[in-house]
Short mmCIF file of C-alpha atoms and ligand atoms in Angstrom, two decimals:
data_model
loop_
_atom_site.label_atom_id
_atom_site.label_comp_id
_atom_site.label_asym_id
_atom_site.label_seq_id
_atom_site.Cartn_x
_atom_site.Cartn_y
_atom_site.Cartn_z
CA MET S 224 -60.06 -41.06 43.75
CA ALA S 225 -56.91 -40.47 45.22
CA SER S 226 -55.50 -42.74 47.98
CA VAL S 227 -55.85 -41.55 51.84
CA THR S 228 -52.59 -43.03 52.58
CA LYS S 229 -50.48 -39.74 52.00
CA GLU S 230 -47.05 -41.27 53.27
CA LYS S 231 -45.95 -43.13 49.99
CA LEU S 232 -42.72 -44.30 48.88
CA ILE S 233 -41.55 -44.70 45.13
CA ILE S 234 -38.35 -46.88 45.04
CA LEU S 235 -36.15 -46.77 42.15
CA THR S 236 -34.08 -50.09 41.54
CA ALA S 237 -31.58 -51.07 39.13
CA PRO S 238 -27.69 -52.54 38.73
CA SER S 239 -25.58 -49.92 38.72
CA GLY S 240 -25.17 -48.53 35.21
CA ALA S 241 -28.76 -48.96 34.73
CA GLY S 242 -29.26 -45.12 34.27
CA LYS S 243 -31.34 -44.71 37.66
CA THR S 244 -29.92 -42.29 38.92
CA THR S 245 -30.08 -40.27 35.60
CA ILE S 246 -34.11 -41.15 35.98
CA LYS S 247 -34.20 -40.06 39.27
CA THR S 248 -33.12 -36.84 38.69
CA ALA S 249 -35.76 -36.27 35.65
CA LEU S 250 -38.45 -37.41 37.62
CA LEU S 251 -37.60 -34.99 40.66
CA GLU S 252 -36.98 -32.00 38.18
CA ARG S 253 -40.58 -32.74 36.50
CA MET S 254 -42.71 -33.34 39.63
CA GLU S 255 -43.11 -31.44 42.21
CA ALA S 256 -44.90 -34.05 44.75
CA LEU S 257 -41.70 -35.85 44.78
CA GLY S 258 -38.79 -35.03 47.60
CA PHE S 259 -35.74 -37.50 47.03
CA SER S 260 -34.23 -39.85 50.36
CA ILE S 261 -30.71 -38.80 50.75
CA SER S 262 -29.19 -42.11 51.90
CA ALA S 263 -26.00 -42.13 54.09
CA THR S 264 -23.06 -44.18 52.83
CA THR S 265 -19.83 -44.65 53.46
CA ARG S 266 -18.12 -44.65 50.15
CA GLN S 267 -16.14 -41.98 48.92
CA LYS S 268 -17.51 -39.09 47.25
CA ARG S 269 -16.98 -38.99 43.79
CA GLU S 270 -15.85 -35.88 41.63
CA GLY S 271 -19.19 -33.43 41.44
CA GLU S 272 -21.20 -34.99 44.51
CA VAL S 273 -22.36 -32.81 47.21
CA ASP S 274 -22.54 -34.23 50.71
CA GLY S 275 -26.14 -33.51 52.05
CA THR S 276 -27.52 -33.65 48.68
CA ASP S 277 -26.21 -36.93 46.92
CA TYR S 278 -25.37 -38.59 49.98
CA TYR S 279 -24.64 -38.26 53.33
CA PHE S 280 -21.17 -38.96 53.23
CA LEU S 281 -19.93 -40.69 56.58
CA LYS S 282 -17.06 -42.52 58.43
CA PRO S 283 -17.52 -46.12 59.11
CA GLU S 284 -17.72 -45.36 62.47
CA GLU S 285 -20.43 -42.55 62.12
CA PHE S 286 -22.20 -45.36 60.02
CA LYS S 287 -22.25 -48.27 62.67
CA SER S 288 -23.29 -45.52 65.40
CA LYS S 289 -26.44 -44.86 63.20
CA ILE S 290 -26.92 -49.07 62.94
CA THR S 291 -26.81 -48.99 66.72
CA ASN S 292 -29.26 -46.07 67.23
CA ASP S 293 -31.98 -47.53 64.94
CA GLU S 294 -31.67 -44.51 62.74
CA PHE S 295 -31.95 -46.49 59.66
CA VAL S 296 -35.19 -48.26 57.69
CA GLU S 297 -32.85 -50.45 55.93
CA TYR S 298 -28.93 -50.53 55.28
CA GLU S 299 -26.67 -52.86 53.35
CA GLU S 300 -23.26 -53.38 53.11
CA VAL S 301 -23.98 -52.84 49.17
CA TYR S 302 -19.83 -53.80 47.96
CA THR S 303 -17.42 -54.93 50.60
CA ASP S 304 -16.71 -52.26 53.32
CA GLN S 305 -19.28 -50.01 51.40
CA PHE S 306 -22.42 -49.24 53.11
CA TYR S 307 -25.48 -47.46 52.21
CA GLY S 308 -28.72 -46.87 54.38
CA THR S 309 -31.75 -45.16 54.32
CA LEU S 310 -32.49 -42.90 57.05
CA LYS S 311 -36.18 -43.33 58.84
CA SER S 312 -35.36 -39.14 59.34
CA GLU S 313 -35.01 -38.60 55.34
CA LEU S 314 -38.73 -40.50 55.21
CA GLN S 315 -40.14 -38.33 57.56
CA ARG S 316 -38.55 -35.09 56.27
CA ASN S 317 -40.20 -35.84 52.76
CA TRP S 318 -43.56 -36.77 54.11
CA ASP S 319 -43.70 -33.64 56.64
CA LEU S 320 -43.31 -31.81 53.60
CA GLY S 321 -46.43 -33.60 51.65
CA LYS S 322 -44.12 -35.38 49.39
CA THR S 323 -43.91 -38.78 47.82
CA VAL S 324 -40.74 -40.04 48.88
CA VAL S 325 -38.01 -41.36 45.95
CA LEU S 326 -35.77 -43.91 46.71
CA ASP S 327 -32.77 -44.86 45.18
CA ILE S 328 -31.47 -48.53 46.39
CA ASP S 329 -30.24 -51.64 45.23
CA VAL S 330 -32.25 -54.40 44.53
CA GLN S 331 -32.02 -56.15 48.09
CA GLY S 332 -32.71 -52.73 49.49
CA ALA S 333 -35.87 -52.49 47.49
CA PHE S 334 -36.98 -55.63 48.62
CA SER S 335 -36.47 -54.92 52.29
CA ILE S 336 -38.56 -51.64 51.95
CA LYS S 337 -41.30 -53.40 49.85
CA GLU S 338 -41.75 -55.77 52.57
CA LYS S 339 -41.70 -52.65 55.28
CA PHE S 340 -43.98 -50.79 53.35
CA PRO S 341 -46.26 -53.32 51.37
CA HIS S 342 -49.21 -51.24 50.94
CA ASN S 343 -47.55 -47.87 50.11
CA SER S 344 -44.68 -48.45 48.25
CA PHE S 345 -44.16 -48.75 44.57
CA VAL S 346 -41.05 -50.42 43.26
CA ILE S 347 -39.74 -49.57 39.52
CA PHE S 348 -37.01 -51.68 38.46
CA ILE S 349 -35.05 -50.21 35.42
CA GLN S 350 -32.90 -52.52 33.11
CA PRO S 351 -30.52 -51.86 30.85
CA PRO S 352 -31.34 -52.81 26.99
CA SER S 353 -28.22 -55.66 27.77
CA MET S 354 -25.13 -56.73 30.07
CA GLU S 355 -23.12 -55.35 27.30
CA THR S 356 -24.42 -51.91 27.28
CA LEU S 357 -24.40 -51.59 31.36
CA LYS S 358 -20.75 -53.07 31.03
CA LYS S 359 -20.18 -49.71 28.26
CA ARG S 360 -22.16 -47.18 30.62
CA LEU S 361 -20.32 -48.68 33.63
CA LEU S 362 -16.46 -48.10 31.78
CA GLY S 363 -17.51 -44.76 30.27
CA ARG S 364 -17.78 -43.43 34.27
CA LYS S 365 -14.08 -43.24 34.44
CA THR S 366 -15.62 -42.91 38.19
CA GLU S 367 -14.28 -46.55 39.14
CA SER S 368 -11.56 -48.67 39.72
CA GLU S 369 -10.75 -51.65 37.84
CA ALA S 370 -11.86 -53.90 40.82
CA SER S 371 -14.65 -51.86 41.66
CA LEU S 372 -16.02 -52.43 38.02
CA ARG S 373 -15.65 -56.09 38.40
CA LYS S 374 -17.57 -55.74 41.75
CA ARG S 375 -20.33 -53.68 40.10
CA ILE S 376 -20.67 -56.10 37.21
CA ALA S 377 -21.05 -58.89 39.26
CA LYS S 378 -23.20 -57.53 41.07
CA ALA S 379 -25.58 -56.52 38.36
CA GLU S 380 -25.58 -59.81 36.78
CA GLN S 381 -27.50 -60.94 39.62
CA GLU S 382 -29.53 -58.45 40.31
CA MET S 383 -30.59 -58.38 36.57
CA GLN S 384 -32.18 -61.86 37.25
CA HIS S 385 -35.14 -59.97 39.64
CA ALA S 386 -36.43 -57.42 36.83
CA GLU S 387 -39.93 -59.18 37.21
CA SER S 388 -40.04 -59.54 40.69
CA PHE S 389 -41.52 -56.37 41.33
CA ASP S 390 -44.45 -53.83 40.69
CA SER S 391 -43.03 -52.79 37.19
CA PHE S 392 -39.98 -52.50 35.35
CA ILE S 393 -39.05 -50.33 32.22
CA ILE S 394 -35.85 -50.94 29.99
CA ASN S 395 -33.66 -48.03 29.65
CA ASP S 396 -33.23 -47.94 26.03
CA ASP S 397 -33.88 -44.62 24.70
CA LEU S 398 -33.54 -41.85 28.07
CA ASP S 399 -36.28 -39.79 26.90
CA LEU S 400 -39.05 -42.61 26.71
CA ALA S 401 -37.75 -44.15 29.86
CA VAL S 402 -38.26 -40.76 31.64
CA LEU S 403 -42.01 -40.36 30.67
CA GLU S 404 -42.67 -44.38 31.16
CA SER S 405 -41.32 -43.72 34.77
CA VAL S 406 -43.31 -40.46 35.25
CA ASP S 407 -46.67 -42.42 34.01
CA LEU S 408 -46.07 -44.69 36.33
CA VAL S 409 -45.33 -42.69 39.45
CA ASN S 410 -48.53 -40.48 38.32
CA GLY S 411 -50.49 -43.99 38.37
CA PHE S 412 -49.22 -44.32 41.79
CA ILE S 413 -49.65 -41.24 43.77
CA GLU S 414 -53.18 -40.83 42.24
CA ARG S 415 -54.19 -44.44 43.42
P1 LIG O 719 -23.32 -45.78 43.72
O1 LIG O 719 -22.15 -46.37 44.61
O2 LIG O 719 -23.40 -45.80 42.07
O3 LIG O 719 -24.24 -44.07 43.98
O4 LIG O 719 -24.40 -46.62 44.60
C1 LIG O 719 -24.36 -47.95 44.79
C2 LIG O 719 -25.26 -48.77 44.88
O5 LIG O 719 -26.25 -48.29 46.08
C3 LIG O 719 -26.63 -48.18 43.76
O6 LIG O 719 -27.23 -49.68 43.30
C4 LIG O 719 -27.38 -47.87 44.91
O7 LIG O 719 -29.12 -47.65 44.42
C5 LIG O 719 -27.39 -48.36 46.05
N1 LIG O 719 -27.96 -47.06 47.25
C6 LIG O 719 -27.65 -46.03 47.07
N2 LIG O 719 -28.43 -45.55 48.12
C7 LIG O 719 -28.75 -46.70 48.87
C8 LIG O 719 -29.22 -47.08 50.18
O8 LIG O 719 -29.72 -46.29 51.12
N3 LIG O 719 -29.82 -48.40 50.67
C9 LIG O 719 -29.62 -49.39 49.64
N4 LIG O 719 -29.86 -50.58 50.17
N5 LIG O 719 -28.89 -49.55 48.56
C10 LIG O 719 -28.54 -47.74 48.47
#
């Protein structure tokens, strides 16, 4: 029987480069019941990214003012001077549309959300097959500076240690298979 709790959250978390964003996009394309929580960030927009679709790209002062106004459910300085946060208004916007909200956030953010919504959230940790693969993927992106790459690899090494701390984890070795596994997990949670 479907659960009475309608306000549900799916959290996709992973080290940077594990393929989380690709899996998120595939899930959102396939499942109408899902809606994306667009995070706010102070990082630079990458080529191809759209403000208000991929992220709300904010100036540090704008981000700080949202902190002061208590507009975030959680936020993190994911990398030095780069803030990322989940807006309360994004969760509500999706729930008002009757959607289960999907969050693409770092491991620390996933812990925070799980603590705030222990019963109606489900965390999927996406693991790259190995650190070597992850490094190759990050290098292949060509969107990061040398310094940014180093930061991402160091953080990924820490984050990998939490793979088994969450509700479920999948290994993103074969993307099609990882998407299928994610769809199954999400369906299982929605129908709960
Ligand atoms: P990227 O710069 O590659 O888009 O994202 C860097 C990291 O920040 C990723 O792990 C991404 O999931 C995470 N992230 C994106 N939005 C949020 C957010 O709202 N909160 C937290 N805690 N992390 C986020």
